[in-house]
Amino acid sequence: MCGIIGYIGDRPAAEVIIKGLKRLEYRGYDSVGIVTEENGILHILKGAGKIDEVVERLALHRMPGKRGVGHTRWATHGVPNDINAHPQRDCTGKLALVHNGIIENFSELKEELIKKGHSFESDTDTEVIAHLIEEELKSGESFEKALRKALLKLKGSFALGIIYTEEPDRLYFVRNESPLVLGIGNGEMFAASDVPAFLEYTNRVVFLDDMEYAVVTKDSWIVKNLITGEPVKKEVREISWTLEMAEKAGFPHFMLKEIFEQPRALRDAIHGNVEAVKLVAREIANYDKVYFVAMGTSYHAALAGKYLFQRLAKKVPVVEEASEFRYEFEELVDERTLLIAITQSGETADTLAAMKLAKRKGAKVLAIVNVVGSMATRIADLTLYTHAGPEIGVAATKTYTTQLAVLTMLAIELARILGTADEDYLKKLESELRGVPDRVEEVLGLSDSLRELAENLKDRRDFFYIGRSIGLPTALEGALKLKEISYIHAEGLSAGELKHGPLALIEENVPVVAIAPSGKTLDKTMSNIEEARARGAFVVSLGDSEKLRKVSDVFIEMPKLDELLSPIPYIVPLQLLAYHLAVLRGNDPDKPRNLAKSVTVE
Ligand code: F6R
């Protein structure tokens, strides 16, 4: 996730852009850059670092010109450094652009462009777009046509702000699967990833939809369809948010905003890993000894990864909390070992220690990480990124579901390489996975009814979350979410374990949340639900089968999906339930007591 902003009007563009970037800093903060234009010359200044630092170091506020675009980066391709910072430009230096999103097919495009004589400065996927437009312009097309032709070659997500010296009075903005909104002023126009970037100047906005682009001058704007080039009728809306509300996109907390960002984050995770997963799966296929290490929520993702690897690739990895791994597995790790570390921050001390130990013993180390350039990525031999964007709420939400998406892709690819599952089935799973962001969107529609449920349950003291097989990690993660932000005691356990002890704790009205997708273990989980109900439990179940509804006090209807894909949508109602309970109990879900976003001490 990155933030982009553009301005055209009579004010010094750099000033407006810097202010906007500060308001977008929550979207990314590893590098910053601006391009402005004056007298037909582009001025580009950019560098790695936080906005204030870079503004100061490069004197960004002194940049000339009354039109320009700017960017605050959250690295996806290419480490955070000065060269990879946006804007990126073409070979002529006449065209520059900023980008939020991920171009899936950038390596093929880059190869073709290099063959055609283009030279690249950065490691970014973004630079490819500038050269592609330049290439299309060579055939003498109008800029707009060349732009459309170039962009239709891209696979992936993009919101773009583009400036071209030969089109002196305008800016172009494009949207596909990454947010973009126009700000309509009087004699000036704005565009940004998010409203707060320009809310100080105007509250009149136009939201672009996927595959739309805008041509903006200081006095006019028009939105067109990227495929046909035809104008699209758009509505100008007036936003009544305060600045603070706007930074959270109108959500009262970052956590809720991040929960609702999951469809977008999942799309980026899936698009952004199509090629990388193939490479990494080939590596995993060479190892018999595979360990997953992680902590907290990432550990639950690892557990889901184990079920996926087992079921699809018939490979049984060992899953350990990183804090345990260091002491228990030292003797067992050698050069035939592959260690897969999962960590959102890439800075968790226990996870880093396990990775270092594995490296010392000659093992291969793979990391699944959200923060590009973090320590884990520097230790690992290979890294897969979850592309969730910065997560500000302390409780992990979108970073968890994107970890699950990456692990699912990895398991599918591994099964393909090892020949352990039918290709038609793997294809069906892949296509269902691509639909999962839409399924999550549907589940988000349950938020209001989950708030009502939370009203009902807010004074309960203990919760139990049960699930079997691939449902178990969801039960564990659901319980963790509840504990950490609502401060209610919660236990996650395998449904089968219930009657081996914990059942003694079930009494009248104790909530039991059952994760029960249709699949191998549904009937058994239903028997466990009946056992709990017989002791007075208040059963909230998540599933897709009508028979489950009959044995539940509250039935949360989930989309029908292959059970192996259930961990992604099924955690969403549990995130929402925990969130609403926390708020109803007067807690700040973004900053739970005693907890920190990254745990850098052991
Ligand atoms: C819970 C949560 C933590 C982290 C854990 C590991 O919501 O966020 O349990 O999952 O501290 O952090 P990372 O993934 O950064 O290694």
mmCIF file of C-alpha atoms and ligand atoms in Angstrom, residues 294-300 342-349 351 368 371 391 393-397 399 403 477 480-481 484-485 595-599, ligand 1:
data_model
loop_
_atom_site.group_PDB
_atom_site.id
_atom_site.type_symbol
_atom_site.label_atom_id
_atom_site.label_comp_id
_atom_site.label_asym_id
_atom_site.label_seq_id
_atom_site.Cartn_x
_atom_site.Cartn_y
_atom_site.Cartn_z
ATOM 1 C CA ALA A 294 6.116 -17.699 14.172
ATOM 2 C CA MET A 295 4.460 -16.051 17.156
ATOM 3 C CA GLY A 296 0.907 -14.997 18.023
ATOM 4 C CA THR A 297 -1.385 -14.460 15.074
ATOM 5 C CA SER A 298 1.372 -15.368 12.639
ATOM 6 C CA TYR A 299 1.695 -18.665 14.496
ATOM 7 C CA HIS A 300 -1.969 -19.343 13.807
ATOM 8 C CA ILE A 342 6.049 -16.036 9.244
ATOM 9 C CA THR A 343 6.096 -12.518 10.619
ATOM 10 C CA GLN A 344 4.075 -9.420 9.821
ATOM 11 C CA SER A 345 6.614 -6.940 11.130
ATOM 12 C CA GLY A 346 9.735 -8.888 10.264
ATOM 13 C CA GLU A 347 11.119 -7.640 13.577
ATOM 14 C CA THR A 348 9.762 -10.079 16.197
ATOM 15 C CA ALA A 349 12.760 -10.954 18.342
ATOM 16 C CA THR A 351 11.227 -15.222 15.217
ATOM 17 C CA ILE A 368 6.675 -14.631 4.749
ATOM 18 C CA VAL A 371 7.192 -5.112 5.989
ATOM 19 C CA GLU A 391 -1.180 -2.171 9.737
ATOM 20 C CA GLY A 393 -4.055 -1.308 14.793
ATOM 21 C CA VAL A 394 -2.072 -3.454 17.221
ATOM 22 C CA ALA A 395 -4.285 -6.485 16.589
ATOM 23 C CA ALA A 396 -3.307 -8.235 13.381
ATOM 24 C CA THR A 397 -6.215 -8.534 10.940
ATOM 25 C CA THR A 399 -1.910 -9.173 7.727
ATOM 26 C CA GLN A 403 -0.540 -14.601 5.253
ATOM 27 C CA GLU A 477 -7.087 -16.851 16.313
ATOM 28 C CA LEU A 480 -6.714 -14.432 20.620
ATOM 29 C CA LYS A 481 -8.491 -11.484 18.971
ATOM 30 C CA GLU A 484 -6.223 -8.996 23.325
ATOM 31 C CA ILE A 485 -8.689 -6.202 22.660
ATOM 32 C CA LEU A 595 0.702 -4.868 24.073
ATOM 33 C CA ALA A 596 2.951 -3.489 21.344
ATOM 34 C CA LYS A 597 2.704 -3.811 17.582
ATOM 35 C CA SER A 598 6.062 -5.479 17.244
ATOM 36 C CA VAL A 599 7.659 -7.420 20.022
HETATM 37 C C1 F6R B 1 -2.012 -10.355 17.616
HETATM 38 C C2 F6R B 1 -0.715 -9.954 17.109
HETATM 39 C C3 F6R B 1 0.494 -10.639 17.629
HETATM 40 C C4 F6R B 1 1.530 -10.837 16.498
HETATM 41 C C5 F6R B 1 2.835 -11.409 17.067
HETATM 42 C C6 F6R B 1 3.831 -11.694 15.970
HETATM 43 O O1 F6R B 1 -3.046 -9.633 17.025
HETATM 44 O O2 F6R B 1 -0.619 -9.067 16.305
HETATM 45 O O3 F6R B 1 0.179 -11.856 18.219
HETATM 46 O O4 F6R B 1 0.973 -11.696 15.547
HETATM 47 O O5 F6R B 1 3.383 -10.511 17.986
HETATM 48 O O6 F6R B 1 4.143 -10.540 15.267
HETATM 49 P P1 F6R B 1 4.798 -10.593 13.838
HETATM 50 O O7 F6R B 1 3.822 -11.228 12.924
HETATM 51 O O8 F6R B 1 5.088 -9.167 13.501
HETATM 52 O O9 F6R B 1 6.046 -11.410 13.959
#
